[in-house]
Short mmCIF file of C-alpha atoms in Angstrom, two decimals:
data_model
loop_
_atom_site.label_atom_id
_atom_site.label_comp_id
_atom_site.label_asym_id
_atom_site.label_seq_id
_atom_site.Cartn_x
_atom_site.Cartn_y
_atom_site.Cartn_z
CA UNK A 190 -24.47 5.71 54.32
CA UNK A 191 -27.09 7.90 55.80
CA UNK A 192 -27.30 11.57 56.53
CA UNK A 193 -27.80 12.92 60.18
CA UNK A 194 -29.75 16.29 60.59
CA UNK A 195 -29.11 18.29 64.17
CA UNK A 196 -32.47 19.59 65.14
CA UNK A 197 -31.52 23.68 65.55
CA UNK A 198 -33.92 23.90 68.74
CA UNK A 199 -31.84 21.88 70.22
CA UNK A 200 -28.97 23.39 69.74
CA UNK A 201 -30.68 26.63 70.83
CA UNK A 202 -31.16 25.30 74.35
CA UNK A 203 -27.17 25.02 74.63
CA UNK A 204 -27.16 29.07 74.39
CA UNK A 205 -26.35 31.50 77.25
CA UNK A 206 -29.13 32.90 78.68
CA UNK A 207 -28.29 36.50 76.65
CA UNK A 208 -29.36 34.39 73.66
CA UNK A 209 -31.88 32.01 74.73
CA UNK A 210 -35.04 34.04 73.36
CA UNK A 211 -33.76 34.69 70.02
CA UNK A 212 -35.42 33.02 67.10
CA UNK A 213 -33.70 29.71 65.37
CA UNK A 214 -34.27 28.54 62.47
CA UNK A 215 -35.26 24.71 62.46
CA UNK A 216 -33.94 24.06 58.46
CA UNK A 217 -30.44 22.47 58.45
CA UNK A 218 -30.30 21.02 55.57
CA UNK A 219 -26.83 22.12 53.47
CA UNK A 220 -27.80 24.45 50.45
CA UNK A 221 -25.53 22.37 48.32
CA UNK A 222 -26.05 18.79 50.07
CA UNK A 223 -22.69 18.49 50.81
CA UNK A 224 -21.91 16.62 54.10
CA UNK A 225 -19.04 17.32 56.46
CA UNK A 226 -14.96 15.92 55.64
CA UNK A 227 -12.02 17.16 56.68
CA UNK A 228 -8.42 17.28 55.18
CA UNK A 229 -5.98 17.02 57.62
CA UNK A 230 -2.41 18.45 57.71
CA UNK A 231 0.42 17.37 60.10
CA UNK A 232 2.94 19.95 61.62
CA UNK A 233 6.52 19.70 60.31
CA UNK A 234 8.26 16.25 61.02
CA UNK A 235 11.43 14.90 60.81
CA UNK A 236 12.08 10.78 59.79
CA UNK A 237 11.14 9.52 63.11
CA UNK A 238 8.37 7.79 64.84
CA UNK A 239 6.13 10.85 64.75
CA UNK A 240 3.15 10.83 62.29
CA UNK A 241 2.74 12.42 59.23
CA UNK A 242 -0.31 12.83 56.52
CA UNK A 243 0.95 9.91 54.93
CA UNK A 244 0.79 7.27 57.90
CA UNK A 245 -1.88 9.50 60.11
CA UNK A 246 -4.86 6.98 60.95
CA UNK A 247 -8.27 7.36 61.86
CA UNK A 248 -9.20 10.45 64.37
CA UNK A 249 -11.70 11.54 66.56
CA UNK A 250 -13.87 14.69 65.93
CA UNK A 251 -15.65 17.04 68.26
CA UNK A 252 -17.55 20.01 66.71
CA UNK A 253 -20.01 22.99 68.23
CA UNK A 254 -21.92 25.95 66.49
CA UNK A 255 -21.58 29.54 66.92
CA UNK A 256 -24.64 31.18 67.08
CA UNK A 257 -24.61 34.38 64.68
CA UNK A 258 -25.08 36.79 67.64
CA UNK A 259 -21.78 35.38 69.23
CA UNK A 260 -22.17 32.82 71.66
CA UNK A 261 -21.35 29.43 71.41
CA UNK A 262 -23.76 26.70 71.91
CA UNK A 263 -23.06 24.19 74.60
CA UNK A 264 -24.65 21.24 72.33
CA UNK A 265 -22.46 18.99 70.28
CA UNK A 266 -23.22 19.26 66.34
CA UNK A 267 -20.18 16.12 66.16
CA UNK A 268 -19.41 14.10 69.04
CA UNK A 269 -19.81 14.80 72.78
CA UNK A 270 -18.96 15.53 76.14
CA UNK A 271 -17.24 11.69 76.25
CA UNK A 272 -15.82 11.66 73.20
CA UNK A 273 -15.63 12.76 69.53
CA UNK A 274 -16.69 10.65 66.42
CA UNK A 275 -14.17 9.01 64.22
CA UNK A 276 -13.25 10.37 60.77
CA UNK A 277 -12.13 7.38 58.80
CA UNK A 278 -8.76 7.49 56.90
CA UNK A 279 -9.34 7.13 53.04
CA UNK A 280 -7.87 4.86 51.05
CA UNK A 281 -6.54 7.32 48.35
CA UNK A 282 -4.05 9.02 50.58
CA UNK A 283 -1.40 10.51 48.12
CA UNK A 284 1.63 12.40 49.40
CA UNK A 285 0.09 15.20 51.44
CA UNK A 286 -3.45 15.24 50.57
CA UNK A 287 -6.43 13.18 51.69
CA UNK A 288 -10.10 13.78 52.73
CA UNK A 289 -11.10 11.91 56.04
CA UNK A 290 -14.96 11.41 56.57
CA UNK A 291 -17.21 10.51 59.19
CA UNK A 292 -19.81 7.41 59.03
CA UNK A 293 -22.88 9.05 59.74
CA UNK A 294 -22.94 12.24 57.15
CA UNK A 295 -23.39 15.56 59.32
CA UNK A 296 -24.49 18.77 57.25
CA UNK A 297 -23.74 21.99 57.97
CA UNK A 298 -26.83 23.59 59.61
CA UNK A 299 -28.16 26.36 57.62
CA UNK A 300 -28.71 29.07 60.30
CA UNK A 301 -25.11 28.72 61.72
CA UNK A 302 -22.18 30.77 59.89
CA UNK A 303 -19.33 29.57 62.11
CA UNK A 304 -17.97 26.04 63.52
CA UNK A 305 -15.34 25.10 66.43
CA UNK A 306 -13.91 21.55 65.63
CA UNK A 307 -11.47 19.61 67.90
CA UNK A 308 -9.84 16.55 66.70
CA UNK A 309 -7.40 13.85 68.21
CA UNK A 310 -5.57 11.02 67.32
CA UNK A 311 -2.76 8.47 68.45
CA UNK A 312 -3.25 6.42 65.37
CA UNK A 313 -1.35 5.74 62.40
CA UNK A 314 -1.68 2.91 60.01
CA UNK A 315 0.62 0.99 61.63
CA UNK A 316 -1.04 0.87 64.91
CA UNK A 317 -3.80 -1.33 66.23
CA UNK A 318 -5.69 1.52 67.35
CA UNK A 319 -6.88 2.58 63.70
CA UNK A 320 -10.40 1.44 64.77
CA UNK A 321 -10.18 1.16 68.18
CA UNK A 322 -9.65 3.60 70.98
CA UNK A 323 -7.55 6.64 69.15
CA UNK A 324 -5.92 7.02 72.69
CA UNK A 325 -4.57 3.85 73.42
CA UNK A 326 -6.22 3.57 76.88
CA UNK A 327 -6.54 7.39 77.86
CA UNK A 328 -9.99 9.20 78.15
CA UNK A 329 -11.23 12.21 76.22
CA UNK A 330 -13.73 14.81 78.11
CA UNK A 331 -15.41 17.91 77.35
CA UNK A 332 -16.75 19.43 80.49
CA UNK A 333 -16.77 22.99 82.09
CA UNK A 334 -16.15 24.10 78.60
CA UNK A 335 -12.78 22.23 78.46
CA UNK A 336 -11.65 19.44 76.35
CA UNK A 337 -9.27 17.09 77.90
CA UNK A 338 -7.12 13.90 77.26
CA UNK A 339 -6.78 11.96 80.96
CA UNK A 340 -4.34 9.34 81.76
CA UNK A 341 -2.07 9.45 78.49
CA UNK A 342 0.87 6.73 79.29
CA UNK A 343 3.49 6.14 76.56
CA UNK A 344 3.68 2.67 76.08
CA UNK A 345 6.51 0.38 76.81
CA UNK A 346 8.12 -2.77 74.91
CA UNK A 347 7.06 -6.35 76.48
CA UNK A 348 10.51 -7.81 78.34
CA UNK A 349 8.78 -11.08 78.60
CA UNK A 350 9.36 -12.19 74.77
CA UNK A 351 11.97 -14.53 74.80
CA UNK A 352 14.24 -14.83 71.62
CA UNK A 353 14.02 -10.92 70.28
CA UNK A 354 17.30 -9.10 69.36
CA UNK A 355 16.04 -5.50 70.69
CA UNK A 356 13.38 -3.92 72.95
CA UNK A 357 12.55 -0.73 71.91
CA UNK A 358 9.87 1.14 74.08
CA UNK A 359 9.47 3.80 70.97
CA UNK A 360 8.46 1.32 68.84
CA UNK A 361 5.37 0.51 70.82
CA UNK A 362 4.96 4.27 71.38
CA UNK A 363 2.11 6.33 69.16
CA UNK A 364 2.38 10.34 68.59
CA UNK A 365 -0.46 11.87 70.12
CA UNK A 366 -1.76 14.57 67.73
CA UNK A 367 -4.56 17.17 68.23
CA UNK A 368 -6.04 19.94 66.36
CA UNK A 369 -8.70 23.18 66.68
CA UNK A 370 -9.91 25.38 64.24
CA UNK A 371 -12.78 28.07 64.17
CA UNK A 372 -14.32 27.59 60.47
CA UNK A 373 -16.82 30.11 58.48
CA UNK A 374 -19.30 29.04 56.56
CA UNK A 375 -18.39 29.38 52.53
CA UNK A 376 -19.23 27.50 49.45
CA UNK A 377 -16.88 24.97 49.77
CA UNK A 378 -16.83 24.72 53.81
CA UNK A 379 -18.58 21.46 53.80
CA UNK A 380 -14.77 20.33 53.99
CA UNK A 381 -12.81 21.75 57.01
CA UNK A 382 -8.82 21.70 57.15
CA UNK A 383 -7.18 20.56 60.74
CA UNK A 384 -3.80 21.51 61.18
CA UNK A 385 -2.43 18.74 63.55
CA UNK A 386 -0.06 19.21 66.34
CA UNK A 387 2.28 17.02 68.20
CA UNK A 388 1.56 16.70 71.88
CA UNK A 389 4.21 15.02 73.00
CA UNK A 390 8.10 15.50 73.00
CA UNK A 391 10.49 13.64 71.09
CA UNK A 392 13.90 12.03 72.69
CA UNK A 393 16.97 10.71 71.23
CA UNK A 394 20.08 9.46 72.16
CA UNK A 395 23.62 9.43 70.77
CA UNK A 396 26.71 8.46 72.14
CA UNK A 397 30.70 9.29 70.96
CA UNK A 398 34.08 9.42 72.19
CA UNK A 399 35.37 13.01 71.11
CA UNK A 400 38.90 14.15 70.52
CA UNK A 401 40.48 10.59 71.18
CA UNK A 402 44.30 10.59 70.95
CA UNK A 403 46.13 7.98 69.01
CA UNK A 404 46.82 6.37 72.14
CA UNK A 405 43.45 6.13 73.57
CA UNK A 406 42.41 2.66 72.66
CA UNK A 407 39.49 2.23 75.64
CA UNK A 408 36.61 0.69 74.31
CA UNK A 409 32.92 1.15 75.16
CA UNK A 410 30.09 -1.48 74.69
CA UNK A 411 26.62 -0.53 75.38
CA UNK A 412 23.63 -3.03 75.95
CA UNK A 413 21.11 -0.07 77.13
CA UNK A 414 20.02 3.29 77.27
CA UNK A 415 17.02 4.85 79.01
CA UNK A 416 15.62 7.76 80.66
CA UNK A 417 15.06 7.35 84.11
CA UNK A 418 12.37 8.78 86.31
CA UNK A 419 10.60 11.11 83.54
CA UNK A 420 6.90 11.48 84.82
CA UNK A 421 4.96 8.60 82.68
CA UNK A 422 1.42 9.76 82.92
CA UNK A 423 -0.51 12.82 81.81
CA UNK A 424 -3.37 14.90 81.11
CA UNK A 425 -3.61 17.31 77.98
CA UNK A 426 -6.27 20.32 78.91
CA UNK A 427 -7.54 22.35 76.09
CA UNK A 428 -7.58 25.61 77.69
CA UNK A 429 -10.65 26.77 75.22
CA UNK A 430 -11.71 30.30 75.35
CA UNK A 431 -14.16 32.22 73.17
CA UNK A 432 -14.54 36.06 72.90
CA UNK A 433 -18.23 36.72 71.87
CA UNK A 434 -17.82 40.45 71.13
CA UNK A 435 -15.00 39.58 68.46
CA UNK A 436 -16.51 36.03 67.47
CA UNK A 437 -12.61 34.33 68.36
CA UNK A 438 -11.71 31.33 69.48
CA UNK A 439 -8.50 30.13 71.51
CA UNK A 440 -7.57 26.99 72.57
CA UNK A 441 -3.97 26.83 74.37
CA UNK A 442 -3.43 23.03 75.11
CA UNK A 443 -1.23 22.17 78.53
CA UNK A 444 0.22 19.14 80.14
CA UNK A 445 -0.01 18.52 83.62
CA UNK A 446 2.67 15.47 84.03
CA UNK A 447 2.76 13.01 86.96
CA UNK A 448 4.09 9.41 88.03
CA UNK A 449 1.76 6.70 87.85
CA UNK A 450 3.66 4.45 90.65
CA UNK A 451 6.02 4.64 92.96
CA UNK A 452 8.59 2.62 91.20
CA UNK A 453 11.10 4.16 89.06
CA UNK A 454 10.27 5.29 85.42
CA UNK A 455 12.56 4.01 82.61
CA UNK A 456 11.86 4.47 78.54
CA UNK A 457 14.64 3.38 76.66
CA UNK A 458 15.87 0.23 74.52
CA UNK A 459 18.18 -2.75 75.19
CA UNK A 460 19.95 -4.58 72.63
CA UNK A 461 21.49 -8.13 73.05
CA UNK A 462 24.51 -7.45 70.45
CA UNK A 463 26.22 -4.70 71.96
CA UNK A 464 26.57 -1.39 70.14
CA UNK A 465 30.25 -0.56 69.83
CA UNK A 466 32.11 2.82 70.51
CA UNK A 467 35.81 2.83 69.92
CA UNK A 468 38.24 4.89 68.13
CA UNK A 469 37.17 3.97 64.70
CA UNK A 470 33.29 4.92 65.61
CA UNK A 471 32.32 8.71 65.04
CA UNK A 472 28.71 8.36 66.26
CA UNK A 473 26.03 5.73 67.33
CA UNK A 474 22.39 5.59 68.08
CA UNK A 475 21.78 4.13 71.49
CA UNK A 476 17.98 3.88 71.16
CA UNK A 477 18.08 1.09 68.21
CA UNK A 478 14.57 0.68 66.43
CA UNK A 479 15.64 -2.06 64.20
CA UNK A 480 14.10 -0.59 61.24
CA UNK A 481 14.80 2.41 59.07
CA UNK A 482 13.13 5.14 61.08
CA UNK A 483 15.35 7.46 63.07
CA UNK A 484 15.34 6.01 66.94
CA UNK A 485 13.65 8.18 69.23
CA UNK A 486 11.03 8.35 71.86
CA UNK A 487 7.47 9.62 72.49
CA UNK A 488 7.54 10.96 76.13
CA UNK A 489 4.86 13.78 78.19
CA UNK A 490 6.33 17.08 77.99
CA UNK A 491 7.01 18.16 81.53
CA UNK A 492 9.41 20.25 83.91
CA UNK A 493 11.79 18.08 85.99
CA UNK A 494 15.34 18.19 87.96
CA UNK A 495 18.62 16.64 87.71
CA UNK A 496 19.12 13.32 89.88
CA UNK A 497 21.13 14.64 92.77
CA UNK A 498 23.37 11.61 93.70
CA UNK A 499 24.22 13.23 97.00
CA UNK A 500 20.70 13.37 97.96
CA UNK A 501 19.96 9.68 96.63
CA UNK A 502 20.59 7.98 100.05
CA UNK A 503 16.99 8.81 101.51
CA UNK A 504 14.90 7.17 98.38
CA UNK A 505 17.34 4.98 96.63
CA UNK A 506 15.50 3.97 93.40
CA UNK A 507 12.55 6.35 94.03
CA UNK A 508 11.20 8.49 91.41
CA UNK A 509 11.42 11.57 93.49
CA UNK A 510 15.24 11.85 92.67
CA UNK A 511 15.18 13.43 89.75
CA UNK A 512 16.15 12.40 86.15
CA UNK A 513 18.91 10.81 84.49
CA UNK A 514 20.00 9.14 81.31
CA UNK A 515 21.59 5.71 81.98
CA UNK A 516 23.44 3.20 80.61
CA UNK A 517 24.26 -0.50 80.61
CA UNK A 518 27.60 -0.55 79.35
CA UNK A 519 31.24 -2.56 79.86
CA UNK A 520 34.81 -0.43 79.23
CA UNK A 521 37.46 -2.42 77.94
CA UNK A 522 41.27 -1.28 77.20
CA UNK A 523 43.32 -2.60 74.24
CA UNK A 524 46.88 -2.93 74.46
CA UNK A 525 49.04 -4.24 71.77
CA UNK A 526 50.83 -7.60 72.30
CA UNK A 527 49.93 -10.98 73.28
CA UNK A 528 50.08 -9.67 77.09
CA UNK A 529 52.41 -7.68 79.47
CA UNK A 530 55.60 -8.44 80.43
CA UNK A 531 55.88 -10.46 83.51
CA UNK A 532 57.44 -7.52 85.72
CA UNK A 533 55.06 -4.81 84.85
CA UNK A 534 52.93 -5.32 87.84
CA UNK A 535 49.53 -5.85 86.19
CA UNK A 536 47.34 -8.45 88.05
CA UNK A 537 44.34 -8.31 86.52
CA UNK A 538 42.88 -10.75 84.20
CA UNK A 539 42.88 -10.49 80.29
CA UNK A 540 41.43 -11.46 77.16
CA UNK A 541 43.91 -12.33 74.59
CA UNK A 542 43.48 -12.26 70.96
CA UNK A 543 46.66 -14.34 69.73
CA UNK A 544 45.93 -13.60 65.85
CA UNK A 545 45.99 -10.30 66.16
CA UNK A 546 48.84 -9.81 69.01
CA UNK A 547 46.35 -7.59 71.25
CA UNK A 548 45.05 -7.87 74.43
CA UNK A 549 41.97 -6.77 76.62
CA UNK A 550 41.31 -5.26 80.02
CA UNK A 551 38.27 -5.05 81.81
CA UNK A 552 38.00 -1.40 83.30
CA UNK A 553 34.32 -1.49 84.20
CA UNK A 554 32.40 -3.16 85.95
CA UNK A 555 35.04 -3.81 88.50
CA UNK A 556 35.20 -6.86 90.07
CA UNK A 557 36.73 -8.48 93.53
CA UNK A 558 38.67 -10.73 91.29
CA UNK A 559 39.96 -8.45 88.24
CA UNK A 560 38.59 -11.13 86.02
CA UNK A 561 37.63 -10.25 82.57
CA UNK A 562 33.91 -11.36 81.98
CA UNK A 563 32.78 -10.41 78.45
CA UNK A 564 29.05 -11.05 79.47
CA UNK A 565 29.55 -8.47 82.39
CA UNK A 566 27.59 -5.14 82.36
CA UNK A 567 27.21 -2.18 84.89
CA UNK A 568 25.00 0.42 84.89
CA UNK A 569 25.99 4.06 84.81
CA UNK A 570 24.41 7.23 84.59
CA UNK A 571 24.46 11.37 83.61
CA UNK A 572 21.97 13.38 85.31
CA UNK A 573 20.22 15.58 82.87
CA UNK A 574 18.62 18.87 83.63
CA UNK A 575 15.66 20.19 81.90
CA UNK A 576 16.51 22.36 79.02
CA UNK A 577 15.68 26.07 78.74
CA UNK A 578 14.04 27.49 75.37
CA UNK A 579 12.24 30.02 74.10
CA UNK A 580 8.64 30.01 72.90
CA UNK A 581 7.12 33.13 71.12
CA UNK A 582 10.05 35.21 72.65
CA UNK A 583 9.41 33.86 76.32
CA UNK A 584 11.73 31.45 78.02
CA UNK A 585 10.62 28.41 79.03
CA UNK A 586 11.63 25.16 80.97
CA UNK A 587 11.46 21.32 80.24
CA UNK A 588 10.62 19.70 77.43
CA UNK A 589 7.67 21.14 75.06
CA UNK A 590 5.27 19.87 73.03
CA UNK A 591 6.17 19.22 69.12
CA UNK A 592 9.94 19.78 69.97
CA UNK A 593 12.74 17.16 69.74
CA UNK A 594 15.63 17.15 71.93
CA UNK A 595 18.86 15.05 70.95
CA UNK A 596 21.54 14.15 73.52
CA UNK A 597 24.52 13.49 72.53
CA UNK A 598 26.97 11.88 75.56
CA UNK A 599 30.56 12.08 74.95
CA UNK A 600 32.10 8.58 76.70
CA UNK A 601 35.52 7.99 77.14
CA UNK A 602 36.53 10.79 74.75
CA UNK A 603 39.49 13.17 75.51
CA UNK A 604 38.05 14.90 78.15
CA UNK A 605 35.27 12.72 79.56
CA UNK A 606 34.72 9.09 81.61
CA UNK A 607 32.28 6.55 81.50
CA UNK A 608 29.52 8.28 84.11
CA UNK A 609 28.77 8.09 87.42
CA UNK A 610 27.40 5.36 89.53
CA UNK A 611 23.39 5.15 89.75
CA UNK A 612 21.04 4.36 92.64
CA UNK A 613 21.79 0.56 93.97
CA UNK A 614 18.96 -0.92 92.11
CA UNK A 615 17.33 -4.40 93.64
CA UNK A 616 16.63 -7.16 91.20
CA UNK A 617 12.95 -6.32 91.21
CA UNK A 618 14.31 -2.95 88.96
CA UNK A 619 15.84 -5.23 86.57
CA UNK A 620 12.13 -6.62 85.31
CA UNK A 621 11.84 -2.73 84.49
CA UNK A 622 14.97 -2.69 82.17
CA UNK A 623 16.10 -6.19 81.10
CA UNK A 624 14.21 -9.12 79.18
CA UNK A 625 12.86 -11.64 81.43
CA UNK A 626 15.76 -14.36 79.84
CA UNK A 627 18.84 -11.70 80.55
CA UNK A 628 20.31 -14.02 83.14
CA UNK A 629 21.26 -16.42 80.22
CA UNK A 630 23.75 -14.16 78.99
CA UNK A 631 24.02 -11.47 80.58
CA UNK A 632 25.96 -10.52 84.05
CA UNK A 633 25.22 -7.73 85.90
CA UNK A 634 28.30 -6.15 87.72
CA UNK A 635 27.49 -3.77 91.05
CA UNK A 636 29.30 -1.25 92.70
CA UNK A 637 32.66 -2.04 94.43
CA UNK A 638 31.58 -1.61 98.10
CA UNK A 639 34.11 -1.80 101.47
CA UNK A 640 36.62 0.43 102.58
CA UNK A 641 40.01 1.37 101.15
CA UNK A 642 43.45 1.68 103.39
CA UNK A 643 42.14 5.10 104.68
CA UNK A 644 39.02 3.96 105.91
CA UNK A 645 37.15 5.27 102.67
CA UNK A 646 34.45 3.83 100.81
CA UNK A 647 35.82 2.53 97.75
CA UNK A 648 33.13 3.88 95.62
CA UNK A 649 29.98 5.45 96.73
CA UNK A 650 26.61 6.41 94.78
CA UNK A 651 27.31 9.12 92.53
CA UNK A 652 31.13 8.84 92.39
CA UNK A 653 32.68 8.18 88.80
CA UNK A 654 32.96 4.85 87.73
CA UNK A 655 36.52 5.84 86.26
CA UNK A 656 38.54 9.19 86.26
CA UNK A 657 35.51 11.36 84.83
CA UNK A 658 31.97 11.43 84.27
CA UNK A 659 30.14 11.77 80.84
CA UNK A 660 29.55 15.14 79.24
CA UNK A 661 26.52 15.39 77.25
CA UNK A 662 25.37 17.84 74.72
CA UNK A 663 21.58 18.63 73.76
CA UNK A 664 20.38 19.97 71.05
CA UNK A 665 16.39 21.28 70.79
CA UNK A 666 14.71 20.85 67.16
CA UNK A 667 11.23 22.75 67.09
CA UNK A 668 10.81 20.72 63.92
CA UNK A 669 12.19 23.68 62.05
CA UNK A 670 15.90 24.49 61.83
CA UNK A 671 17.10 26.32 65.33
CA UNK A 672 19.80 24.73 67.54
CA UNK A 673 20.57 25.19 70.91
CA UNK A 674 22.47 23.76 74.02
CA UNK A 675 26.09 22.57 74.82
CA UNK A 676 25.76 21.83 78.27
CA UNK A 677 27.98 20.03 80.51
CA UNK A 678 26.90 17.60 83.27
CA UNK A 679 28.21 15.41 85.69
#
């Protein structure tokens, strides 16, 4: 590989006017002849879809030099205002160590004692972005003294693939990573340590039926779970600042999140074989990944409001209504005996299991003929509010970078029901949620309409689908140990 030398007279042109007349040496060969390389580390992680040092792929690097008198050169030693240069993953990464190198070796200029390095990537060893666009369609820029990643969108599963057993958005999502460091020259300074941080929020959803009594034989079958109406496009700005007096640099990245379209957004999973929640099941993961990894989503950090069912009529199905967790599920009730007695007043259709002397009622979805249809499922939801957590003893609202939020839904437990009716979707919305071949094996039950004997709507948007709402708790994990939450929601 060739060595690349940076003419320091070019760097001098980038100084502020206070240093523009300073004499600058034009020798930039490193005394030891060692080119700059990088030893990355990754912030503490759990066993999920996020990046660790063991699966970190290639990353891009941007670097600037600091003049000995204190100012930062506006010229770039590595990369430029439109992107960094790729540091390639070595073949011999072992455990938590490895050295990434640039294609063109860059020597540390002899007259510069301090350099600033920015790095970013959404690449891991299983990603198709290892050698291509490391941001998966987003763009990097470094203008007006601000490093910025623009237009980042978490990926979704391809719902047009027929024959799949599950569709999990999280499998397709990369863990966006960033790093910044100020490195002073030492005898071994040719190797620059980079501490990568997680730029996204990690979301997982679990379900349980808490405190069920021995006589409670409700069964919940779940085919899908989604976070709905979360903002799906964002820009990450570095907010870089340089203190020339103390020769200190700070970088405090922050997200600006927005919607990419006027349709609803939905990130989650769908699986053809239902996930069963009955009186023998303790807890199930609703974001199935089909792998040994802990199922989770990687979404853009953001503040948000909970969906307000009472305010839904004006913008049904639009993304301005707030955030909620939505499930595609059905609820059955198991009774002993082949069937009810003829005089018990029950007029609904049942599924009879003669071998085990059991029969099953369909409680949800409710269809007009009270028929038992094993393929019929309906949408229910639970609005969620943005969590409030402490960052450096300051309370902040919303999903934060590098933080995992686990939502545990209590469905058909001792003090909970099966959720409330979401907005009335049209079939165009189903294309965002369900695989293209769903009609061959799935019937979507809708909200009962019409009036009761007192001329009141039978069920309205926001009404409980059974006798009460789903309750939930949310735990917050800062890639550390502390946990907060225990909230109830409608």
